[in-house]
Each structure stands twice: as structure tokens, then as C-alpha cells.
Tab-separated table of C-alpha atoms in Angstrom:
chain	number	residue	atom	x	y	z
A	1	UNK	CA	-11.149	-77.445	-77.545
A	2	UNK	CA	-11.908	-77.338	-73.853
A	3	UNK	CA	-13.702	-79.839	-71.648
A	4	UNK	CA	-16.367	-78.034	-69.622
A	5	UNK	CA	-18.258	-79.611	-66.735
A	6	UNK	CA	-21.635	-78.915	-65.182
A	7	UNK	CA	-22.774	-80.267	-61.812
A	8	UNK	CA	-26.088	-79.725	-60.045
A	9	UNK	CA	-27.811	-80.943	-56.924
A	10	UNK	CA	-31.413	-80.235	-56.045
A	11	UNK	CA	-31.228	-79.006	-52.469
A	12	UNK	CA	-28.862	-77.078	-50.281
A	13	UNK	CA	-28.556	-80.163	-48.027
A	14	UNK	CA	-26.969	-82.206	-50.825
A	15	UNK	CA	-23.279	-82.066	-51.703
A	16	UNK	CA	-21.747	-81.264	-55.076
A	17	UNK	CA	-18.409	-82.838	-54.096
A	18	UNK	CA	-19.023	-86.266	-55.650
A	19	UNK	CA	-20.085	-84.865	-59.021
A	20	UNK	CA	-17.314	-82.254	-59.018
A	21	UNK	CA	-14.707	-84.906	-58.187
A	22	UNK	CA	-15.857	-87.213	-60.971
A	23	UNK	CA	-15.929	-84.358	-63.487
A	24	UNK	CA	-12.438	-83.201	-62.492
A	25	UNK	CA	-11.194	-86.801	-62.859
A	26	UNK	CA	-12.675	-86.803	-66.382
A	27	UNK	CA	-10.393	-83.885	-67.280
A	28	UNK	CA	-12.769	-80.953	-66.931
A	29	UNK	CA	-10.899	-77.673	-67.339
A	30	UNK	CA	-13.734	-75.337	-66.288
A	31	UNK	CA	-16.528	-76.403	-63.958
A	32	UNK	CA	-19.938	-74.842	-63.345
A	33	UNK	CA	-21.895	-76.015	-60.285
A	34	UNK	CA	-25.112	-75.025	-58.580
A	35	UNK	CA	-27.622	-76.083	-55.982
A	36	UNK	CA	-30.948	-75.695	-57.759
A	37	UNK	CA	-33.985	-77.858	-58.312
A	38	UNK	CA	-34.042	-79.573	-61.697
A	39	UNK	CA	-37.554	-78.238	-62.304
A	40	UNK	CA	-36.321	-74.678	-61.783
A	41	UNK	CA	-36.210	-72.991	-65.181
A	42	UNK	CA	-33.785	-70.372	-63.864
A	43	UNK	CA	-30.404	-72.042	-63.434
A	44	UNK	CA	-27.797	-69.260	-63.648
A	45	UNK	CA	-24.745	-71.530	-63.673
A	46	UNK	CA	-26.178	-73.671	-66.477
A	47	UNK	CA	-26.970	-70.501	-68.441
A	48	UNK	CA	-23.403	-69.237	-67.853
A	49	UNK	CA	-22.023	-72.630	-68.918
A	50	UNK	CA	-24.073	-72.678	-72.129
A	51	UNK	CA	-22.989	-69.118	-72.894
A	52	UNK	CA	-19.318	-69.986	-72.236
A	53	UNK	CA	-18.875	-73.097	-74.389
A	54	UNK	CA	-17.363	-72.619	-77.841
A	55	UNK	CA	-16.990	-74.540	-81.099
A	56	UNK	CA	-14.967	-77.713	-80.486
A	57	UNK	CA	-15.637	-77.813	-76.718
A	58	UNK	CA	-17.238	-80.765	-74.928
A	59	UNK	CA	-19.778	-80.366	-72.121
A	60	UNK	CA	-19.635	-83.222	-69.624
A	61	UNK	CA	-22.124	-84.073	-66.856
A	62	UNK	CA	-22.285	-87.070	-64.540
A	63	UNK	CA	-25.897	-87.922	-65.453
A	64	UNK	CA	-28.286	-86.582	-68.080
A	65	UNK	CA	-30.813	-85.533	-65.422
A	66	UNK	CA	-28.245	-83.134	-63.944
A	67	UNK	CA	-28.509	-80.866	-66.999
A	68	UNK	CA	-32.181	-81.054	-68.023
A	69	UNK	CA	-35.606	-80.684	-66.422
A	70	UNK	CA	-37.397	-82.839	-68.990
A	71	UNK	CA	-36.824	-84.590	-72.294
A	72	UNK	CA	-37.927	-81.451	-74.124
A	73	UNK	CA	-35.544	-79.311	-72.054
A	74	UNK	CA	-32.740	-81.793	-72.752
A	75	UNK	CA	-33.431	-81.610	-76.483
A	76	UNK	CA	-33.411	-77.801	-76.354
A	77	UNK	CA	-30.066	-77.742	-74.534
A	78	UNK	CA	-28.557	-80.246	-76.983
A	79	UNK	CA	-29.768	-78.116	-79.895
A	80	UNK	CA	-28.050	-75.052	-78.386
A	81	UNK	CA	-24.844	-77.058	-77.976
A	82	UNK	CA	-25.044	-78.501	-81.492
A	83	UNK	CA	-25.630	-75.050	-82.998
A	84	UNK	CA	-22.417	-73.883	-81.309
A	85	UNK	CA	-20.439	-76.958	-82.415
A	86	UNK	CA	-20.186	-78.329	-78.866
A	87	UNK	CA	-20.265	-82.060	-78.027
A	88	UNK	CA	-22.156	-83.480	-75.038
A	89	UNK	CA	-21.203	-86.444	-72.849
A	90	UNK	CA	-22.689	-88.056	-69.738
A	91	UNK	CA	-20.269	-90.059	-67.587
A	92	UNK	CA	-22.907	-92.525	-66.318
A	93	UNK	CA	-24.214	-93.202	-69.821
A	94	UNK	CA	-21.284	-93.494	-72.220
A	95	UNK	CA	-23.706	-93.999	-75.129
A	96	UNK	CA	-24.983	-90.433	-74.610
A	97	UNK	CA	-22.060	-88.875	-76.459
A	98	UNK	CA	-22.836	-86.557	-79.356
A	99	UNK	CA	-19.282	-86.805	-80.659
A	100	UNK	CA	-20.079	-90.332	-81.966
A	101	UNK	CA	-22.576	-91.477	-84.608
A	102	UNK	CA	-24.317	-93.887	-82.240
A	103	UNK	CA	-24.438	-91.211	-79.542
A	104	UNK	CA	-26.071	-88.792	-81.974
A	105	UNK	CA	-28.560	-91.534	-82.879
A	106	UNK	CA	-29.424	-92.138	-79.214
A	107	UNK	CA	-29.845	-88.410	-78.619
A	108	UNK	CA	-32.000	-88.161	-81.760
A	109	UNK	CA	-34.246	-90.948	-80.499
A	110	UNK	CA	-34.565	-89.201	-77.127
A	111	UNK	CA	-35.496	-85.982	-78.931
A	112	UNK	CA	-38.192	-87.781	-80.966
A	113	UNK	CA	-39.607	-89.311	-77.790
A	114	UNK	CA	-39.713	-85.854	-76.198
A	115	UNK	CA	-41.544	-84.465	-79.222
A	116	UNK	CA	-43.990	-87.398	-79.143
A	117	UNK	CA	-44.678	-86.799	-75.419
A	118	UNK	CA	-45.289	-83.129	-76.126
A	119	UNK	CA	-47.745	-83.917	-78.939
A	120	UNK	CA	-49.685	-86.347	-76.738
A	121	UNK	CA	-49.870	-83.757	-73.953
A	122	UNK	CA	-51.200	-81.142	-76.398
A	123	UNK	CA	-53.841	-83.571	-77.709
A	124	UNK	CA	-55.021	-84.358	-74.175
A	125	UNK	CA	-55.137	-80.674	-73.336
A	126	UNK	CA	-57.227	-79.884	-76.415
A	127	UNK	CA	-59.586	-82.778	-75.614
A	128	UNK	CA	-60.001	-81.448	-72.080
A	129	UNK	CA	-60.728	-77.942	-73.361
A	130	UNK	CA	-63.301	-79.287	-75.834
A	131	UNK	CA	-65.048	-81.282	-73.066
A	132	UNK	CA	-65.090	-78.243	-70.784
A	133	UNK	CA	-66.553	-76.042	-73.537
A	134	UNK	CA	-69.219	-78.674	-74.232
A	135	UNK	CA	-70.184	-78.473	-70.542
A	136	UNK	CA	-70.487	-74.688	-70.867
A	137	UNK	CA	-67.220	-73.625	-69.226
A	138	UNK	CA	-66.134	-70.152	-70.281
A	139	UNK	CA	-62.447	-69.437	-70.868
A	140	UNK	CA	-60.549	-66.175	-70.670
A	141	UNK	CA	-61.013	-63.081	-68.579
A	142	UNK	CA	-64.412	-62.212	-67.284
A	143	UNK	CA	-66.021	-59.454	-69.342
A	144	UNK	CA	-65.572	-56.112	-67.534
A	145	UNK	CA	-67.927	-54.047	-69.650
A	146	UNK	CA	-71.295	-55.629	-69.043
A	147	UNK	CA	-74.430	-53.839	-70.202
A	148	UNK	CA	-75.017	-52.794	-66.602
A	149	UNK	CA	-71.486	-51.343	-66.319
A	150	UNK	CA	-71.895	-49.435	-69.597
A	151	UNK	CA	-75.165	-47.859	-68.400
A	152	UNK	CA	-73.601	-47.039	-65.035
A	153	UNK	CA	-70.614	-45.322	-66.689
A	154	UNK	CA	-72.933	-43.356	-68.992
A	155	UNK	CA	-74.987	-42.224	-65.964
A	156	UNK	CA	-71.834	-41.120	-64.119
A	157	UNK	CA	-70.696	-39.112	-67.132
A	158	UNK	CA	-74.123	-37.519	-67.591
A	159	UNK	CA	-74.045	-36.668	-63.881
A	160	UNK	CA	-70.935	-34.572	-64.473
A	161	UNK	CA	-68.145	-36.955	-63.448
A	162	UNK	CA	-64.884	-36.732	-65.370
A	163	UNK	CA	-63.288	-39.764	-67.007
A	164	UNK	CA	-60.533	-39.939	-64.314
A	165	UNK	CA	-63.232	-39.872	-61.606
A	166	UNK	CA	-65.146	-42.654	-63.359
A	167	UNK	CA	-61.904	-44.649	-63.690
A	168	UNK	CA	-61.226	-44.312	-59.979
A	169	UNK	CA	-64.823	-45.143	-59.024
A	170	UNK	CA	-65.114	-48.210	-61.290
A	171	UNK	CA	-61.506	-49.429	-61.306
A	172	UNK	CA	-61.551	-49.559	-65.107
A	173	UNK	CA	-58.871	-48.262	-67.453
A	174	UNK	CA	-59.256	-45.095	-69.482
A	175	UNK	CA	-59.683	-47.156	-72.662
A	176	UNK	CA	-62.470	-49.219	-71.061
A	177	UNK	CA	-64.318	-46.095	-69.874
A	178	UNK	CA	-64.120	-44.488	-73.325
A	179	UNK	CA	-65.196	-47.775	-74.950
A	180	UNK	CA	-68.203	-47.914	-72.616
A	181	UNK	CA	-69.103	-44.304	-73.454
A	182	UNK	CA	-68.805	-45.038	-77.183
A	183	UNK	CA	-71.026	-48.142	-76.863
A	184	UNK	CA	-73.775	-46.303	-75.011
């Protein structure tokens, strides 16, 4: 049952000393620190910390925003910790403590809010897509094999060009060239 700490600051100009000092004062036995933006999905020290913690351990941070990029990210991290049997505590918010019933309740409420935010964002996105389609906006990659391209490829082949030569001339893949030849 170890107490593990994680500290993070956003820029190289900021100092980790304050967070590290507070975490050490809280009894942290192993400390992971990094200078990375909170919106950066790649946080190697956080990944190493999450891989290191074991059943019965407690992960401590100074503030919740030091560990997560968003509410959804926070929920995901808490799920990983819970699955491993690891408690979570934030020094600046003593109620955010998954080793207590009320702390679990608070974390559960935060997770529901994150899920609600995600659902609203998806609804807005789908509404935007529907409006764009109604205006005639096309989605996805532009069609490479137009009727004109198919006729052009057929003419090249009839003119004696090999498939690799056609590929080089048109910039299409082998599969696309053969598909064009089959559709001619």
C-alpha cells in the first residue's frame, strides 16, 4: 500500500517545486512529475505512474486538473485506477477522495456530468452534419475514379501502357487502376 504522487505543470517556464513539495509533505513515497500541457494526450510520466500503481495504492495530486485534460479524461483515469484497486485523492479538494463513500459519490457525479457533456457535444455535431448535408455539403474523400478518369485509364491501357505506367502517370493505386479497367 504505497502513496504515489503525480505533479504536472503546463510549460517549461513553470516550476514543479511547489507541487512536489506539497506531495512529499503528504507522504508520497514515489513521485512522477512532468512539464507537459494538460491538453497533450501524450504524457509519459502519467502513463508510467498509471502503469506503476498497484492494488491498495493511493494516487495523490495537488489539484484534479493536474491529472486530467477534461472531465471525460478524468473519468477514464479514475476507471483505470478503480480497476486496479487504487484510490485517488486531490490535496486541494479533500472531498475528491475515492477511498470514502462521499468521495466516490462526488467522483460519480463528475463522471455523469462528463458523460452528459459528451452526449450534448455529439448531438450538436450530428445536427451540424445534418444541416450541412441539407445545404448540399459532401463528406468524405473526393471520388478518384470519375467517369473521365475511367475512360482515360482505359485509353492508356488500349494504347499499350502497363498498369505500373498508368499508376505512375495517374497517381492512382494498383487496385484503383484495375477497378477502373473492370468498370470500363
